[in-house]
Amino acid sequence: MATHAAHAHAHAHTHTVKRYKGLMDWLTTVDHKKIGILYLLAGFIFFLVGGLEAILIRIQLMKPMNDFVAADTFNELLTMHGTTMIFLAAMPMLFALMNAVIPLQIGARDVAFPFLNALGFWTFFFGGLLLNISWFTGTVPDAGWTSYVPLAGPTYNGTHGVDYYVIGLQIAGIGTLLGGINFMATIINMRAPGMSFMRMPMFTWAIFITSVLIVFAFPVLTVGLVAIMFDRLFQANFFEVGGGGNGVLWEHIFWVFGHPEVYILILPAFGVISEVVATFARKRLFGYSSMVFAIVLIAFLGFMVWAHHMFTTGLGPVANALFSIATMLIAVPTGVKIFNWLFTLWGGSIKFTTANLFAVGFIPTFVLGGVTGVMLASAPADYQYHDSYFVVAHFHYVIVGGLILGIFAGLHYWWPKMFGRMLNEGLGKLTFWTFFTGFHLTFFVQHFLGLLGMPRRVWTYLPNQGFETMNLISSIGAFLMGIGTIVFVVNVIIAWAKPRNAAADAWEDGRTLEWSIPSPPPEYNFKQIPLVRGLDAWWKEKMDGKTAMTPAEPLGPIHMPSPSILPLIMSIGLFIAGFGFMYQNHWVAAGGILVTFVCMFLRSVYDDHGFHIDPEEEEVQA
Amino acid sequence: MSAHQHVEGHLPHEPEKATLEGRNKVLGFWIFLGAEVVLFGTLFSAFIALRHQVLDGPHPSHLFELPMVFAATMILLTSSLMSVFAVQAMHRNKMKALIGWLFVTIILGLAFLGLEIYEFNTYVSEGHKMNTSAFSSSFYTLVGFHGAHVAFGVLWISLLIAQLFKKGLTVVTAPKIYLSMIYWHFIDVVWVFIFTVVYLMGKVG
């Protein structure tokens, strides 16, 4: 690293790069911290949109034979709710935490590919925008988030609805894949000296494995979407039975992607919970190496279980039995994690901050979702549960009760690090109790609705089947979750108005490197790259009586990548091309693709020399 | 370790990995190729699942003209060998040889593309179109995806040749050359599988 500084001196005088301010700064930024905030903002807006769709669904189902929305609209709502929440809300909010935290936790100045990081954000954003523009053009995807054929094929879905789904998700998927590659490379190559793999914080481990899953799962979805797109736009026959196509092939392709996707969603939450529980129990994480092993094993098994979504498709008893057993196996490493969190809390001097409340609330909630998961894994029983509200209850317990509680825990925990301001604890606890209570009210009763025989994805139901009371309770719970979310927004707005005065080690018990630098960190994160001397690097230094990390390099000018508008324009090009393909206007499609290619050309031809920041000079100026 | 030690025309031993940026690129690109393996793996799976659904279209055993496809295979394999020579020239810091080998690589790539376009044209005229059957759809998608990769590679390497003329061989251009060469090998490996699974298996059954 010493040579790095020398290198910097050699070039420090040669390049001056234009720095932007205000809006242009946000449109051109390649700083992982700002990109994290962009992900959070966009992801949270989509979260509100998806939440609104959920509330409309629950209003429709509040009483029997309701006609609050039309049946067609209901199909559109449930499709867009699922698609938005998974691809445009949950994943971006995870990417927000990854971006905000990972480089700081591993003692790096940025990710491996800052430009690609910005490109990933903008492709996600414009993919999501394209998908949601369908509400304004009047043809909304309505074949469910799983988009099963032949329902999603051209024969039964002649309008442009599903086109928005396939093209929007392809564009957004580029961003996700880029993110996965970027974070894998970052974590392998950019760790501070001394941080071996088995000294990485648990959240970093979780994101590392999540990135592996993204890299190996998302291309499968891309191919599936391309195949549906070709069927719809070019009269191909992948899934058209009349042309020799095969509908079950789509189910396989979708779930070979779809099941790892579930772990892409939940593993980061596991990582967050591990950090929060250890920090606020003020104990080292119990069973660190078994936690690492469990996460790797869950990811591995996650690729082996896709057909448990297809037990009733008719794959035969042998396939069903094998996928049953493989699915049940996942309960073992997951159980390891649950017990490790409990043992971390055991005997600790626990602080029940909002973040920790969410984490502690996560544990039993996720166990409930896991137990119903094992129930569903039993193929014969699944014939009874299949396509009923029992399944809806199960996956909301793991996704909302797991992932969303995890994201809320992470947001409350890292908010001071991201923004330099503490969220109000009182309002935070109000968020927790309303959201948590609302969540269980909404979804606990849905287990029983499913067992009573209420099918999922139905527009309405008849009276006197024993569905009324539980549906009403479920809808009331949904409103309560909405209120919890609004309280969170209020909390954020109040925090915004307050001065930026969060301490570097905002919770005083921080264990990992991000708490050793100011909140929010300077543009270059670390004035000097720290030397890591053990697991929980910052905690170890504090226990040794130090007030700062030992630096691993001398002070010197720091090389930074230049901001660039190209990622935004490239994504706009894809966005335009998407509409061109959809409405079969080949000039528009070619024009959009051309914009993207010209940007790639410019990026390749003009070398980015970056610029240098001298931390000492900055301090003098300040 | 860093670039400035080598500014006087002395490139380090492996210039593509001389900087952290270069090492990041090489690692990131290998990960990207991992994703590409999954992409083509899925396309192959779809093809294998659907390849017997010929319907009224021409049967693969009549359709495929093995001699031409074999010629295309040899051309692409040779271009892959040329790209090995290119990387060797780069490691010896021989600019002219490097540019020469890159040039031969893309010429062979273009020849392959020409044969493929001719082949597709012939098939279409024989009634084997995108919408003929599930076999034809999955055939054109799989082989077409590969062809698009070749076309992109040709454009990419051409651009890199231009950059070599303009910027010379540096620790900035070397990783780009290196990546395009692993990309080219990857395309070649995919083609070996296409030749086996699509053409040879199509001929025998």
CSV table of C-alpha atoms in Angstrom, one decimal, chain A residues 3 6-7 10 112-113 177 181 184-185 188-190 215-216 219-220 222-223 226 230 234-238 242-246 249 253 597 600-601 604-605 607, chain B residues 1-5 20 23-25 27-28 31-32 34-35 38-39 42-43 46 49-50 53 55 130-134 137-138 141 145 152 159 163 167 172 176:
chain,number,residue,atom,x,y,z
A,3,THR,CA,3.6,2.2,-3.2
A,6,ALA,CA,3.9,6.9,-3.9
A,7,HIS,CA,1.9,6.3,-7.1
A,10,ALA,CA,3.5,10.8,-8.9
A,112,ALA,CA,-14.0,-3.0,-6.7
A,113,PHE,CA,-15.9,-1.4,-9.6
A,177,LEU,CA,-26.0,-9.3,-11.6
A,181,ILE,CA,-20.1,-9.6,-9.4
A,184,MET,CA,-17.8,-10.8,-4.8
A,185,ALA,CA,-14.8,-9.2,-6.3
A,188,ILE,CA,-12.2,-11.2,-2.2
A,189,ASN,CA,-9.8,-8.5,-3.3
A,190,MET,CA,-10.3,-5.4,-1.2
A,215,VAL,CA,-24.1,-14.6,-9.8
A,216,PHE,CA,-25.3,-18.2,-10.3
A,219,PRO,CA,-28.7,-15.6,-15.4
A,220,VAL,CA,-31.2,-18.4,-15.2
A,222,THR,CA,-32.6,-13.9,-17.7
A,223,VAL,CA,-32.8,-16.8,-20.0
A,226,VAL,CA,-35.8,-14.0,-22.8
A,230,PHE,CA,-39.3,-14.5,-27.7
A,234,PHE,CA,-41.2,-13.3,-32.2
A,235,GLN,CA,-43.7,-16.2,-32.1
A,236,ALA,CA,-41.1,-18.6,-30.7
A,237,ASN,CA,-42.4,-21.9,-29.2
A,238,PHE,CA,-40.5,-22.4,-25.9
A,242,GLY,CA,-49.1,-26.2,-29.9
A,243,GLY,CA,-45.6,-25.5,-31.3
A,244,GLY,CA,-44.0,-28.3,-29.3
A,245,GLY,CA,-43.1,-26.1,-26.3
A,246,ASN,CA,-43.3,-27.2,-22.7
A,249,LEU,CA,-39.9,-26.1,-18.5
A,253,ILE,CA,-36.4,-22.4,-15.1
A,597,PHE,CA,-23.3,1.0,-26.9
A,600,MET,CA,-19.8,1.7,-23.5
A,601,PHE,CA,-17.6,2.9,-26.3
A,604,SER,CA,-13.6,2.1,-22.9
A,605,VAL,CA,-11.9,4.8,-25.0
A,607,ASP,CA,-9.4,6.3,-19.5
B,1,MET,CA,3.8,-3.0,-7.7
B,2,SER,CA,2.6,0.3,-9.0
B,3,ALA,CA,2.4,1.8,-12.4
B,4,HIS,CA,4.9,4.6,-12.2
B,5,GLN,CA,7.9,2.2,-11.8
B,20,LEU,CA,-5.2,-3.4,-8.0
B,23,ARG,CA,-6.4,-7.6,-10.5
B,24,ASN,CA,-10.0,-6.6,-9.7
B,25,LYS,CA,-10.9,-6.6,-13.4
B,27,LEU,CA,-11.2,-11.5,-10.9
B,28,GLY,CA,-14.5,-9.7,-11.7
B,31,ILE,CA,-16.9,-14.2,-11.9
B,32,PHE,CA,-18.8,-12.8,-14.9
B,34,GLY,CA,-19.2,-17.9,-14.1
B,35,ALA,CA,-22.5,-16.2,-14.6
B,38,VAL,CA,-25.1,-20.5,-16.0
B,39,LEU,CA,-26.6,-18.5,-18.8
B,42,THR,CA,-29.8,-22.8,-19.0
B,43,LEU,CA,-30.0,-22.3,-22.8
B,46,ALA,CA,-33.9,-25.6,-22.7
B,49,ALA,CA,-35.6,-30.4,-23.3
B,50,LEU,CA,-37.1,-29.2,-26.6
B,53,GLN,CA,-40.1,-31.2,-30.9
B,55,LEU,CA,-43.1,-30.8,-35.7
B,130,MET,CA,-37.7,-19.1,-35.4
B,131,ASN,CA,-41.5,-19.9,-35.1
B,132,THR,CA,-41.4,-23.4,-36.8
B,133,SER,CA,-41.2,-25.5,-33.7
B,134,ALA,CA,-39.9,-25.6,-30.2
B,137,SER,CA,-36.9,-21.7,-31.4
B,138,SER,CA,-34.4,-23.1,-28.9
B,141,THR,CA,-31.9,-18.8,-29.3
B,145,PHE,CA,-26.8,-16.1,-28.3
B,152,PHE,CA,-19.6,-8.5,-29.6
B,159,LEU,CA,-11.8,-1.3,-30.4
B,163,GLN,CA,-6.7,1.7,-28.4
B,167,LYS,CA,-2.4,4.5,-26.1
B,172,VAL,CA,-4.4,0.2,-18.4
B,176,LYS,CA,-8.5,-5.0,-21.3
